[in-house]
Every structure is written in structure tokens, then in C-alpha cells.
Amino acid sequence: MEYVSRVPRPPLDGLIDDLYYLAGASPYGRLTLPPMPAALLIVNLGAPFRIRAGTDIEAAEYADGCVVTTPTRAFEFGYPRPPRSVGAHVKPWGLAPFLPMPLAELCDRPVTLEQVWGRPAVAELRDRLATADGPHEMLTLLEEELMRRLCETGRPGAGPPDEQRHRGDQRGDDDR
């Protein structure tokens, strides 16, 4: 299995722990991920993978990729054979600027990347990633896409909500 990762450049590093590329033979077909103080954004470039979230009986299939907000329950992730994806390990608050809905609406409910960004945008991103020259270029393309989306929202989100509020209060006091 090939795994390449790196920390994104500012201001994305305030939202995202790392960007990663994963491909090749997985050492396991399924992985149970416990509740965790982190979120995931996955762009799938291989066969669909499956996620069984919380108490769901059936696993859902994700062909284009998915977004998983900070889960409060364990979920089971089923890798395709072989997996190939590019993604981001995101800080608990980090997905907010990239989603058109509040994070709370997605609690313990993975959604397809298409549901979040729309079919044309996801298809175009997947095409660019699939034709990239290698893992490092793929990570750069994903970083550029996330930076573009962050700039479009006008919400840089460089830290947790309480930290942002606190910094904003301090700036407000200094400006008076």
C-alpha cells in the first residue's frame, strides 16, 4: 500500500491536519473507526467503498467520495480492492467552510461528496486528480481546490469557533 501525506499550507493548516493519497493493496478489507475528534473528506478514484455508520444495518456505497463530520459513534469503513483515494484528515471544526449546510446536520451521517459540492464539480475534480502525474501533484490539486473553496466562502476559519470568537473580541477591544 502506498500512503503519502503532508500538511497543507496556511490558512488550510488551521482547518486540516493533513492531505493524503492512498493506493494499492490494503492490509485489511474493513476498518472500524471509533468516535473521534476529527472529520474526513475523501475523493474516491477507485472502485466504490462502503461505510456502515452508527447503528445502520446496511452499509452505503460511496463511488465519488464522502464527507464524514466528527463522528460520535463508531463506523465501519470497507475498502475496495485496491483502494485509490485522495483526502483530508480535518480538524473537528475544519469542514464548516467547505459545506453548504451546518456540521450538526451531518452528525453520524456520512454523505457523498456529490451531495456536498454537486456532480459537475466533483466529476471535474476527480478527472483532474485521476490524470495527475503522481501523489504529490494530486495533493497539490486537492489543496488548490480546497483553497479556492475557502476563498469563495470568505470564511477562513483559522481555528476552533471559540478561539475565533476570542480573537475577534480582542481585535474589537483594540479597535475602539
mmCIF file of C-alpha atoms in Angstrom:
data_model
loop_
_atom_site.group_PDB
_atom_site.id
_atom_site.type_symbol
_atom_site.label_atom_id
_atom_site.label_comp_id
_atom_site.label_asym_id
_atom_site.label_seq_id
_atom_site.Cartn_x
_atom_site.Cartn_y
_atom_site.Cartn_z
ATOM 1 C CA MET A 1 0.000 0.000 0.000
ATOM 2 C CA GLU A 2 1.270 3.487 -0.861
ATOM 3 C CA TYR A 3 0.437 6.302 1.557
ATOM 4 C CA VAL A 4 1.682 9.854 1.037
ATOM 5 C CA SER A 5 0.668 12.763 3.254
ATOM 6 C CA ARG A 6 1.592 16.337 4.010
ATOM 7 C CA VAL A 7 0.353 19.315 5.979
ATOM 8 C CA PRO A 8 -1.404 21.913 3.815
ATOM 9 C CA ARG A 9 -0.158 25.485 3.659
ATOM 10 C CA PRO A 10 -1.827 28.328 5.606
ATOM 11 C CA PRO A 11 -4.637 29.076 6.099
ATOM 12 C CA LEU A 12 -5.761 25.497 5.349
ATOM 13 C CA ASP A 13 -3.453 24.193 8.086
ATOM 14 C CA GLY A 14 -5.791 25.820 10.626
ATOM 15 C CA LEU A 15 -8.607 23.593 9.348
ATOM 16 C CA ILE A 16 -6.885 20.454 8.083
ATOM 17 C CA ASP A 17 -4.335 18.208 9.824
ATOM 18 C CA ASP A 18 -3.066 16.629 6.617
ATOM 19 C CA LEU A 19 -3.831 15.844 3.000
ATOM 20 C CA TYR A 20 -3.233 12.250 1.933
ATOM 21 C CA TYR A 21 -3.029 9.888 -1.008
ATOM 22 C CA LEU A 22 -3.794 6.195 -0.527
ATOM 23 C CA ALA A 23 -3.471 3.446 -3.139
ATOM 24 C CA GLY A 24 -2.557 -0.196 -3.550
ATOM 25 C CA ALA A 25 -3.346 -3.398 -1.721
ATOM 26 C CA SER A 26 -4.951 -2.681 1.636
ATOM 27 C CA PRO A 27 -3.792 -4.857 4.543
ATOM 28 C CA TYR A 28 -7.457 -5.216 5.543
ATOM 29 C CA GLY A 29 -10.811 -5.165 3.789
ATOM 30 C CA ARG A 30 -12.680 -3.380 6.581
ATOM 31 C CA LEU A 31 -11.702 -0.987 9.306
ATOM 32 C CA THR A 32 -13.753 0.061 12.324
ATOM 33 C CA LEU A 33 -13.147 3.688 13.132
ATOM 34 C CA PRO A 34 -14.070 4.731 16.687
ATOM 35 C CA PRO A 35 -15.719 8.033 17.586
ATOM 36 C CA MET A 36 -13.019 10.630 17.070
ATOM 37 C CA PRO A 37 -12.399 14.356 17.375
ATOM 38 C CA ALA A 38 -11.728 14.702 13.658
ATOM 39 C CA ALA A 39 -13.531 14.730 10.325
ATOM 40 C CA LEU A 40 -12.748 13.241 6.909
ATOM 41 C CA LEU A 41 -13.071 14.366 3.326
ATOM 42 C CA ILE A 42 -12.363 11.624 0.780
ATOM 43 C CA VAL A 43 -12.223 11.895 -3.007
ATOM 44 C CA ASN A 44 -12.511 8.343 -4.303
ATOM 45 C CA LEU A 45 -10.644 7.481 -7.501
ATOM 46 C CA GLY A 46 -11.140 3.722 -7.445
ATOM 47 C CA ALA A 47 -13.995 1.289 -7.049
ATOM 48 C CA PRO A 48 -16.729 2.364 -4.610
ATOM 49 C CA PHE A 49 -16.088 1.928 -0.902
ATOM 50 C CA ARG A 50 -18.670 1.184 1.748
ATOM 51 C CA ILE A 51 -19.475 2.803 5.085
ATOM 52 C CA ARG A 52 -21.761 1.450 7.758
ATOM 53 C CA ALA A 53 -22.422 4.333 10.138
ATOM 54 C CA GLY A 54 -23.582 4.080 13.740
ATOM 55 C CA THR A 55 -26.445 1.630 14.126
ATOM 56 C CA ASP A 56 -27.185 1.277 10.401
ATOM 57 C CA ILE A 57 -27.731 -2.343 9.409
ATOM 58 C CA GLU A 58 -26.679 -1.888 5.791
ATOM 59 C CA ALA A 59 -23.517 -0.276 4.504
ATOM 60 C CA ALA A 60 -23.900 2.550 1.983
ATOM 61 C CA GLU A 61 -21.747 2.697 -1.136
ATOM 62 C CA TYR A 62 -19.688 5.784 -1.995
ATOM 63 C CA ALA A 63 -18.420 5.965 -5.562
ATOM 64 C CA ASP A 64 -17.279 9.585 -5.787
ATOM 65 C CA GLY A 65 -16.100 10.078 -2.227
ATOM 66 C CA CYS A 66 -17.588 11.245 1.029
ATOM 67 C CA VAL A 67 -17.577 13.684 3.887
ATOM 68 C CA VAL A 68 -17.687 12.430 7.472
ATOM 69 C CA THR A 69 -18.110 15.057 10.177
ATOM 70 C CA THR A 70 -16.798 14.432 13.693
ATOM 71 C CA PRO A 71 -18.423 11.066 14.480
ATOM 72 C CA THR A 72 -19.929 10.362 17.903
ATOM 73 C CA ARG A 73 -20.291 6.635 17.123
ATOM 74 C CA ALA A 74 -18.016 4.047 15.585
ATOM 75 C CA PHE A 75 -18.403 3.353 11.900
ATOM 76 C CA GLU A 76 -17.147 0.615 9.637
ATOM 77 C CA PHE A 77 -15.199 1.544 6.533
ATOM 78 C CA GLY A 78 -14.958 -1.065 3.755
ATOM 79 C CA TYR A 79 -12.057 -0.587 1.335
ATOM 80 C CA PRO A 80 -12.412 -1.526 -2.336
ATOM 81 C CA ARG A 81 -9.775 -3.823 -3.826
ATOM 82 C CA PRO A 82 -7.491 -1.987 -4.490
ATOM 83 C CA PRO A 83 -8.276 1.399 -2.925
ATOM 84 C CA ARG A 84 -7.234 4.662 -4.550
ATOM 85 C CA SER A 85 -8.208 7.959 -2.978
ATOM 86 C CA VAL A 86 -7.075 11.449 -2.080
ATOM 87 C CA GLY A 87 -8.400 13.101 1.030
ATOM 88 C CA ALA A 88 -8.023 15.235 4.090
ATOM 89 C CA HIS A 89 -7.924 14.499 7.803
ATOM 90 C CA VAL A 90 -9.801 17.521 9.076
ATOM 91 C CA LYS A 91 -9.877 19.241 12.463
ATOM 92 C CA PRO A 92 -13.284 18.936 14.217
ATOM 93 C CA TRP A 93 -14.391 22.426 13.091
ATOM 94 C CA GLY A 94 -12.492 22.352 9.801
ATOM 95 C CA LEU A 95 -15.205 21.203 7.398
ATOM 96 C CA ALA A 96 -17.558 24.117 8.113
ATOM 97 C CA PRO A 97 -16.230 26.475 5.408
ATOM 98 C CA PHE A 98 -16.483 23.727 2.779
ATOM 99 C CA LEU A 99 -20.070 22.638 3.452
ATOM 100 C CA PRO A 100 -23.315 24.274 2.329
ATOM 101 C CA MET A 101 -25.071 23.047 5.492
ATOM 102 C CA PRO A 102 -24.331 23.186 9.242
ATOM 103 C CA LEU A 103 -21.991 20.453 10.520
ATOM 104 C CA ALA A 104 -24.635 19.342 13.042
ATOM 105 C CA GLU A 105 -26.926 18.215 10.193
ATOM 106 C CA LEU A 106 -24.329 15.616 9.209
ATOM 107 C CA CYS A 107 -23.598 14.226 12.673
ATOM 108 C CA ASP A 108 -23.035 10.459 12.360
ATOM 109 C CA ARG A 109 -24.316 10.606 8.781
ATOM 110 C CA PRO A 110 -21.653 10.340 6.069
ATOM 111 C CA VAL A 111 -22.700 11.990 2.802
ATOM 112 C CA THR A 112 -21.368 11.683 -0.719
ATOM 113 C CA LEU A 113 -19.044 14.363 -1.971
ATOM 114 C CA GLU A 114 -21.568 14.937 -4.766
ATOM 115 C CA GLN A 115 -24.251 15.837 -2.192
ATOM 116 C CA VAL A 116 -21.922 18.489 -0.774
ATOM 117 C CA TRP A 117 -20.283 20.023 -3.859
ATOM 118 C CA GLY A 118 -22.522 18.877 -6.731
ATOM 119 C CA ARG A 119 -21.986 16.357 -9.515
ATOM 120 C CA PRO A 120 -20.217 18.598 -12.084
ATOM 121 C CA ALA A 121 -17.688 19.979 -9.569
ATOM 122 C CA VAL A 122 -16.869 16.541 -8.163
ATOM 123 C CA ALA A 123 -16.580 14.951 -11.620
ATOM 124 C CA GLU A 124 -14.207 17.707 -12.743
ATOM 125 C CA LEU A 125 -12.062 17.362 -9.590
ATOM 126 C CA ARG A 126 -11.931 13.575 -9.907
ATOM 127 C CA ASP A 127 -10.892 13.888 -13.571
ATOM 128 C CA ARG A 128 -8.076 16.309 -12.686
ATOM 129 C CA LEU A 129 -6.884 14.053 -9.857
ATOM 130 C CA ALA A 130 -7.060 10.897 -11.993
ATOM 131 C CA THR A 131 -4.866 12.449 -14.691
ATOM 132 C CA ALA A 132 -2.288 13.935 -12.300
ATOM 133 C CA ASP A 133 1.330 12.800 -12.640
ATOM 134 C CA GLY A 134 1.523 11.272 -9.181
ATOM 135 C CA PRO A 135 0.608 11.517 -5.498
ATOM 136 C CA HIS A 136 2.374 14.832 -4.862
ATOM 137 C CA GLU A 137 0.614 16.552 -7.769
ATOM 138 C CA MET A 138 -2.683 15.054 -6.583
ATOM 139 C CA LEU A 139 -2.177 16.533 -3.115
ATOM 140 C CA THR A 140 -1.401 19.910 -4.679
ATOM 141 C CA LEU A 141 -4.566 19.757 -6.810
ATOM 142 C CA LEU A 142 -6.706 18.894 -3.776
ATOM 143 C CA GLU A 143 -5.075 21.681 -1.772
ATOM 144 C CA GLU A 144 -5.753 24.181 -4.578
ATOM 145 C CA GLU A 145 -9.407 23.083 -4.745
ATOM 146 C CA LEU A 146 -9.848 23.442 -1.001
ATOM 147 C CA MET A 147 -8.110 26.841 -1.011
ATOM 148 C CA ARG A 148 -10.369 28.026 -3.852
ATOM 149 C CA ARG A 149 -13.461 26.911 -1.980
ATOM 150 C CA LEU A 150 -12.239 28.525 1.227
ATOM 151 C CA CYS A 151 -11.641 31.846 -0.545
ATOM 152 C CA GLU A 152 -15.111 31.681 -2.144
ATOM 153 C CA THR A 153 -16.813 31.310 1.238
ATOM 154 C CA GLY A 154 -14.986 34.265 2.758
ATOM 155 C CA ARG A 155 -14.771 32.258 5.991
ATOM 156 C CA PRO A 156 -11.090 31.488 6.579
ATOM 157 C CA GLY A 157 -11.828 29.601 9.830
ATOM 158 C CA ALA A 158 -8.250 29.532 11.083
ATOM 159 C CA GLY A 159 -9.148 27.963 14.407
ATOM 160 C CA PRO A 160 -11.913 26.467 16.533
ATOM 161 C CA PRO A 161 -15.061 28.602 16.857
ATOM 162 C CA ASP A 162 -14.313 29.631 20.468
ATOM 163 C CA GLU A 163 -10.766 30.614 19.522
ATOM 164 C CA GLN A 164 -12.044 32.680 16.599
ATOM 165 C CA ARG A 165 -14.611 34.411 18.800
ATOM 166 C CA HIS A 166 -11.971 35.155 21.423
ATOM 167 C CA ARG A 167 -9.532 36.570 18.871
ATOM 168 C CA GLY A 168 -12.345 38.616 17.362
ATOM 169 C CA ASP A 169 -13.263 40.024 20.781
ATOM 170 C CA GLN A 170 -9.656 41.033 21.355
ATOM 171 C CA ARG A 171 -9.460 42.764 17.980
ATOM 172 C CA GLY A 172 -12.712 44.546 18.693
ATOM 173 C CA ASP A 173 -11.384 45.887 22.010
ATOM 174 C CA ASP A 174 -8.195 47.150 20.389
ATOM 175 C CA ASP A 175 -10.084 48.921 17.601
ATOM 176 C CA ARG A 176 -12.160 51.121 19.914
#
